[in-house]
mmCIF file of C-alpha atoms in Angstrom:
data_model
loop_
_atom_site.group_PDB
_atom_site.id
_atom_site.type_symbol
_atom_site.label_atom_id
_atom_site.label_comp_id
_atom_site.label_asym_id
_atom_site.label_seq_id
_atom_site.Cartn_x
_atom_site.Cartn_y
_atom_site.Cartn_z
ATOM 1 C CA PRO A 18 0.094 0.237 -0.274
ATOM 2 C CA ASP A 19 1.048 3.709 -0.607
ATOM 3 C CA THR A 20 1.439 5.291 2.514
ATOM 4 C CA ARG A 21 2.631 8.752 1.084
ATOM 5 C CA ILE A 22 -0.848 10.582 0.420
ATOM 6 C CA PRO A 23 -1.954 9.636 4.100
ATOM 7 C CA THR A 24 1.221 10.138 5.838
ATOM 8 C CA LYS A 25 1.070 13.764 4.268
ATOM 9 C CA ILE A 26 -2.307 14.485 5.423
ATOM 10 C CA LEU A 27 -1.463 13.606 8.864
ATOM 11 C CA TRP A 28 1.671 15.738 8.954
ATOM 12 C CA ALA A 29 -0.486 18.829 7.518
ATOM 13 C CA VAL A 30 -2.782 18.460 10.089
ATOM 14 C CA ALA A 31 -0.752 18.124 12.608
ATOM 15 C CA TYR A 32 1.664 21.333 11.376
ATOM 16 C CA ALA A 33 -1.680 23.325 10.779
ATOM 17 C CA GLY A 34 -2.426 22.897 14.433
ATOM 18 C CA LYS A 35 -6.203 20.912 13.583
ATOM 19 C CA VAL A 36 -5.500 17.468 15.014
ATOM 20 C CA LYS A 37 -7.756 18.727 18.020
ATOM 21 C CA ALA A 38 -10.480 19.900 15.943
ATOM 22 C CA ASN A 39 -10.142 16.387 14.072
ATOM 23 C CA GLU A 40 -9.468 13.987 16.395
ATOM 24 C CA VAL A 41 -11.734 11.017 15.329
ATOM 25 C CA SER A 42 -10.658 11.334 11.678
ATOM 26 C CA VAL A 43 -6.992 11.375 12.628
ATOM 27 C CA ARG A 44 -6.943 8.789 14.935
ATOM 28 C CA ARG A 45 -8.565 6.842 12.073
ATOM 29 C CA LEU A 46 -6.231 7.645 9.521
ATOM 30 C CA TRP A 47 -3.033 7.347 12.162
ATOM 31 C CA ASN A 48 -4.361 3.793 13.037
ATOM 32 C CA SER A 49 -4.942 2.929 9.491
ATOM 33 C CA VAL A 50 -1.096 4.511 8.403
ATOM 34 C CA THR A 51 0.852 2.799 11.317
ATOM 35 C CA SER A 52 -0.827 -0.701 10.978
ATOM 36 C CA MET A 53 0.639 -1.003 7.182
ATOM 37 C CA ASN A 54 3.126 -3.702 6.897
ATOM 38 C CA ILE A 55 6.245 -0.983 5.553
ATOM 39 C CA LEU A 56 6.846 2.683 6.298
ATOM 40 C CA THR A 57 9.671 4.566 4.801
ATOM 41 C CA ARG A 58 11.901 6.872 7.098
ATOM 42 C CA GLY A 59 10.453 9.630 5.371
ATOM 43 C CA ASN A 60 7.102 8.168 6.236
ATOM 44 C CA LEU A 61 8.314 7.639 10.069
ATOM 45 C CA ARG A 62 9.890 11.511 10.333
ATOM 46 C CA GLU A 63 6.614 12.627 9.457
ATOM 47 C CA LEU A 64 4.612 10.369 11.640
ATOM 48 C CA HIS A 65 7.400 11.222 14.380
ATOM 49 C CA HIS A 66 6.671 15.022 13.896
ATOM 50 C CA ALA A 67 2.865 14.522 13.466
ATOM 51 C CA LYS A 68 2.609 12.579 17.033
ATOM 52 C CA ILE A 69 4.850 15.236 18.601
ATOM 53 C CA LEU A 70 2.516 17.989 17.599
ATOM 54 C CA ALA A 71 -0.628 16.286 18.118
ATOM 55 C CA ALA A 72 0.494 15.655 21.879
ATOM 56 C CA LYS A 73 0.774 19.828 22.029
ATOM 57 C CA GLU A 74 -2.785 19.705 21.427
ATOM 58 C CA GLY A 75 -3.942 17.648 24.133
ATOM 59 C CA VAL A 76 -4.752 14.040 21.762
ATOM 60 C CA GLU A 77 -2.222 11.474 22.237
ATOM 61 C CA LEU A 78 -1.086 9.030 19.445
ATOM 62 C CA GLU A 79 -0.011 5.713 20.121
ATOM 63 C CA TRP A 80 2.259 3.393 17.665
ATOM 64 C CA THR A 81 1.507 0.294 16.118
ATOM 65 C CA ASP A 82 4.081 -2.237 14.922
ATOM 66 C CA ASN A 83 5.462 -1.714 11.687
ATOM 67 C CA LYS A 84 8.444 -2.627 9.306
ATOM 68 C CA ILE A 85 10.804 0.092 8.205
ATOM 69 C CA GLY A 86 11.287 0.223 4.586
ATOM 70 C CA PRO A 87 13.970 1.824 2.298
ATOM 71 C CA SER A 88 14.612 5.427 2.353
ATOM 72 C CA LYS A 89 13.338 7.267 -0.441
ATOM 73 C CA ALA A 90 15.634 10.208 -1.678
ATOM 74 C CA TYR A 91 13.752 13.585 -1.556
ATOM 75 C CA ASN A 92 14.175 15.531 -5.063
ATOM 76 C CA ARG A 93 14.744 19.122 -4.800
ATOM 77 C CA SER A 94 15.546 19.905 -7.915
ATOM 78 C CA LYS A 95 12.641 22.157 -9.344
ATOM 79 C CA ILE A 96 13.059 23.923 -6.030
ATOM 80 C CA GLU A 97 16.366 24.708 -6.592
ATOM 81 C CA GLU A 98 15.843 25.701 -9.841
ATOM 82 C CA SER A 99 13.039 28.133 -9.122
ATOM 83 C CA GLN A 100 15.260 29.747 -6.306
ATOM 84 C CA ALA A 101 18.839 30.225 -7.941
ATOM 85 C CA PRO A 102 18.309 33.714 -9.561
ATOM 86 C CA LEU A 103 17.528 34.867 -5.774
ATOM 87 C CA ASP A 104 20.898 33.767 -4.249
ATOM 88 C CA LYS A 105 23.658 35.989 -4.550
ATOM 89 C CA PHE A 106 26.502 33.816 -2.639
ATOM 90 C CA GLY A 107 24.801 30.046 -3.221
ATOM 91 C CA TYR A 108 22.369 29.989 0.114
ATOM 92 C CA ASN A 109 24.992 27.668 1.648
ATOM 93 C CA ARG A 110 23.502 26.901 5.057
ATOM 94 C CA ALA A 111 27.160 25.041 6.589
ATOM 95 C CA ARG A 112 29.143 28.383 5.666
ATOM 96 C CA ALA A 113 26.187 30.579 7.047
ATOM 97 C CA ALA A 114 26.325 28.832 10.216
ATOM 98 C CA THR A 115 29.873 29.157 10.510
ATOM 99 C CA ALA A 116 29.940 32.835 9.672
ATOM 100 C CA LEU A 117 26.903 33.284 12.226
ATOM 101 C CA ARG A 118 29.097 31.374 15.065
ATOM 102 C CA ASN A 119 31.817 33.693 14.210
ATOM 103 C CA ILE A 120 29.826 36.777 14.266
ATOM 104 C CA LEU A 121 28.211 36.016 17.802
ATOM 105 C CA ARG A 122 31.747 35.341 19.519
ATOM 106 C CA LYS A 123 32.888 38.327 18.143
ATOM 107 C CA HIS A 124 30.009 40.375 19.733
ATOM 108 C CA GLY A 125 30.385 38.633 23.141
ATOM 109 C CA LEU A 126 27.525 36.606 22.693
ATOM 110 C CA ASP A 127 29.802 33.128 22.831
ATOM 111 C CA ASN A 128 27.398 31.390 25.767
ATOM 112 C CA PHE A 129 25.723 29.623 22.822
ATOM 113 C CA LYS A 130 25.528 25.941 21.821
ATOM 114 C CA GLU A 131 25.167 24.535 18.500
ATOM 115 C CA ARG A 132 22.485 21.521 17.319
ATOM 116 C CA HIS A 133 21.025 21.843 20.771
ATOM 117 C CA HIS A 134 18.432 19.586 21.417
ATOM 118 C CA TYR A 135 16.019 21.543 23.607
ATOM 119 C CA VAL A 136 13.148 19.313 24.623
ATOM 120 C CA ALA A 137 13.945 17.327 27.457
ATOM 121 C CA ASP A 138 10.958 14.824 27.504
ATOM 122 C CA ILE A 139 11.323 14.160 23.648
ATOM 123 C CA ALA A 140 13.920 11.322 22.626
ATOM 124 C CA SER A 141 16.170 13.835 20.057
ATOM 125 C CA HIS A 142 15.607 11.432 17.156
ATOM 126 C CA ASP A 143 11.801 11.300 17.316
ATOM 127 C CA GLY A 144 11.718 15.391 16.962
ATOM 128 C CA SER A 145 14.775 15.876 14.859
ATOM 129 C CA SER A 146 14.435 19.293 13.346
ATOM 130 C CA LEU A 147 11.468 19.896 15.319
ATOM 131 C CA THR A 148 12.802 19.982 18.482
ATOM 132 C CA THR A 149 16.492 21.080 17.521
ATOM 133 C CA PHE A 150 17.851 24.655 16.976
ATOM 134 C CA ASP A 151 21.092 25.287 15.084
ATOM 135 C CA VAL A 152 22.124 27.539 17.817
ATOM 136 C CA CYS A 153 20.583 28.400 20.890
ATOM 137 C CA PHE A 154 21.381 30.348 24.287
ATOM 138 C CA GLU A 155 19.637 27.610 27.073
ATOM 139 C CA GLU A 156 19.342 30.866 29.493
ATOM 140 C CA ALA A 157 17.909 33.001 28.015
ATOM 141 C CA LYS A 158 15.642 30.757 26.046
ATOM 142 C CA ILE A 159 16.432 31.832 22.356
ATOM 143 C CA GLY A 160 16.814 29.771 19.273
ATOM 144 C CA ILE A 161 18.029 30.434 16.159
ATOM 145 C CA ASP A 162 17.451 28.649 12.886
ATOM 146 C CA LEU A 163 19.214 28.802 9.912
ATOM 147 C CA PRO A 164 15.974 27.175 7.409
ATOM 148 C CA GLN A 165 16.814 25.150 4.309
ATOM 149 C CA ARG A 166 15.556 26.730 0.927
ATOM 150 C CA LYS A 167 12.332 24.305 0.751
ATOM 151 C CA ASN A 168 11.344 26.054 3.822
ATOM 152 C CA PHE A 169 10.585 29.536 2.159
ATOM 153 C CA LEU A 170 7.614 30.064 -0.069
ATOM 154 C CA PHE A 171 8.279 31.895 -2.854
ATOM 155 C CA ASP A 172 6.540 34.448 -5.575
ATOM 156 C CA VAL A 173 5.783 31.767 -8.439
ATOM 157 C CA THR A 174 1.966 33.363 -8.266
ATOM 158 C CA GLY A 175 2.536 37.271 -8.701
ATOM 159 C CA ARG A 176 1.335 37.261 -4.631
ATOM 160 C CA LYS A 177 4.406 39.469 -3.926
ATOM 161 C CA ASP A 178 3.367 38.672 0.063
ATOM 162 C CA LEU A 179 4.682 35.428 -0.464
ATOM 163 C CA LEU A 180 8.232 36.184 -1.322
ATOM 164 C CA TYR A 181 10.486 34.295 1.306
ATOM 165 C CA SER A 182 7.245 33.597 3.533
ATOM 166 C CA HIS A 183 7.857 30.829 5.817
ATOM 167 C CA ASP A 184 6.427 27.135 5.395
ATOM 168 C CA GLY A 185 4.396 25.182 7.630
ATOM 169 C CA ARG A 186 6.834 23.286 8.872
ATOM 170 C CA LEU A 187 8.565 26.754 10.390
ATOM 171 C CA LYS A 188 5.518 27.968 11.588
ATOM 172 C CA ALA A 189 4.639 24.697 13.758
ATOM 173 C CA LYS A 190 8.331 24.573 14.992
ATOM 174 C CA LYS A 191 7.788 28.662 16.026
ATOM 175 C CA ARG A 192 4.370 27.696 17.861
ATOM 176 C CA PHE A 193 5.917 24.331 19.299
ATOM 177 C CA ALA A 194 8.864 26.085 20.695
ATOM 178 C CA LYS A 195 7.001 28.654 22.077
ATOM 179 C CA ALA A 196 4.875 26.393 24.140
ATOM 180 C CA GLU A 197 8.006 25.207 25.313
ATOM 181 C CA GLY A 198 8.813 28.626 26.607
ATOM 182 C CA TRP A 199 11.293 29.441 23.837
ATOM 183 C CA THR A 200 11.644 32.355 21.654
ATOM 184 C CA THR A 201 12.237 31.361 18.042
ATOM 185 C CA LEU A 202 14.472 33.181 15.441
ATOM 186 C CA PHE A 203 14.690 31.941 11.491
ATOM 187 C CA MET A 204 17.188 34.210 9.639
ATOM 188 C CA SER A 205 15.568 34.916 6.541
ATOM 189 C CA PHE A 206 16.446 33.707 2.963
ATOM 190 C CA PRO A 207 18.669 36.822 2.333
ATOM 191 C CA GLU A 208 20.204 36.787 5.840
ATOM 192 C CA VAL A 209 21.417 33.044 5.255
ATOM 193 C CA ASP A 210 22.237 33.865 1.630
ATOM 194 C CA MET A 211 24.548 36.855 2.690
ATOM 195 C CA LEU A 212 25.927 34.884 5.181
ATOM 196 C CA SER A 213 26.686 32.415 3.073
ATOM 197 C CA GLY A 214 29.174 34.702 1.106
ATOM 198 C CA PRO A 215 32.580 36.633 1.373
ATOM 199 C CA GLU A 216 33.294 37.929 5.196
ATOM 200 C CA ASP A 217 33.673 41.811 3.846
ATOM 201 C CA LEU A 218 30.277 41.855 1.988
ATOM 202 C CA ILE A 219 28.553 40.577 5.771
ATOM 203 C CA ASP A 220 26.361 43.131 7.417
ATOM 204 C CA GLU A 221 26.986 42.358 10.894
ATOM 205 C CA GLY A 222 25.031 44.968 12.578
ATOM 206 C CA VAL A 223 21.647 43.516 10.502
ATOM 207 C CA ILE A 224 22.269 40.341 12.625
ATOM 208 C CA ILE A 225 23.301 41.594 15.841
ATOM 209 C CA ASP A 226 20.625 43.742 15.926
ATOM 210 C CA ARG A 227 17.770 41.192 15.017
ATOM 211 C CA LEU A 228 19.432 39.295 18.071
ATOM 212 C CA ARG A 229 19.154 42.175 20.248
ATOM 213 C CA ASP A 230 15.492 42.611 19.219
ATOM 214 C CA ALA A 231 14.845 39.226 20.448
ATOM 215 C CA GLY A 232 15.876 39.430 23.759
ATOM 216 C CA LEU A 233 19.909 38.672 23.615
#
């Protein structure tokens, strides 16, 4: 059986924060999907996230036994092709993360943790990106993320308000983190792209001002 469509439905409902409002249907679909004899790693990751977000709405979804099938690669070629003209420096998250950490240290904000799992009662492998910040300040409870390309919505319909907008994953993560008492700061697409470029072209003031506004 094909698990992709029902898994995506559960994932989308959970990320929209609508599990409680559709609890009967969600439970029926959840039980059907998790009882299937094969789930890909991608399916399991989305179901883990749906389970965590559902619990935040007071709906506990229980696992049934299943077998893990082969992992399926995600094809990002069309996404990257549509976003390429918007890049100035190649939008490289690894380079951007290094530049961000260097800026933080330079400005005396060096008490941060990297790739920090911030939810104690959820195993790190269950939540993955949902419960982990790229950089965080634990005492202040401020988490910073450098989103992936696919986490931004782009203007492909003529609606200018969609340019660089956050997708459902980021909005759900911000909502989830807020429920845990954390403030989430997502670097924008232009900021991550700028941090990917040459050091002498990075406007450090823009980054530091955003961090100070967030409470650092």
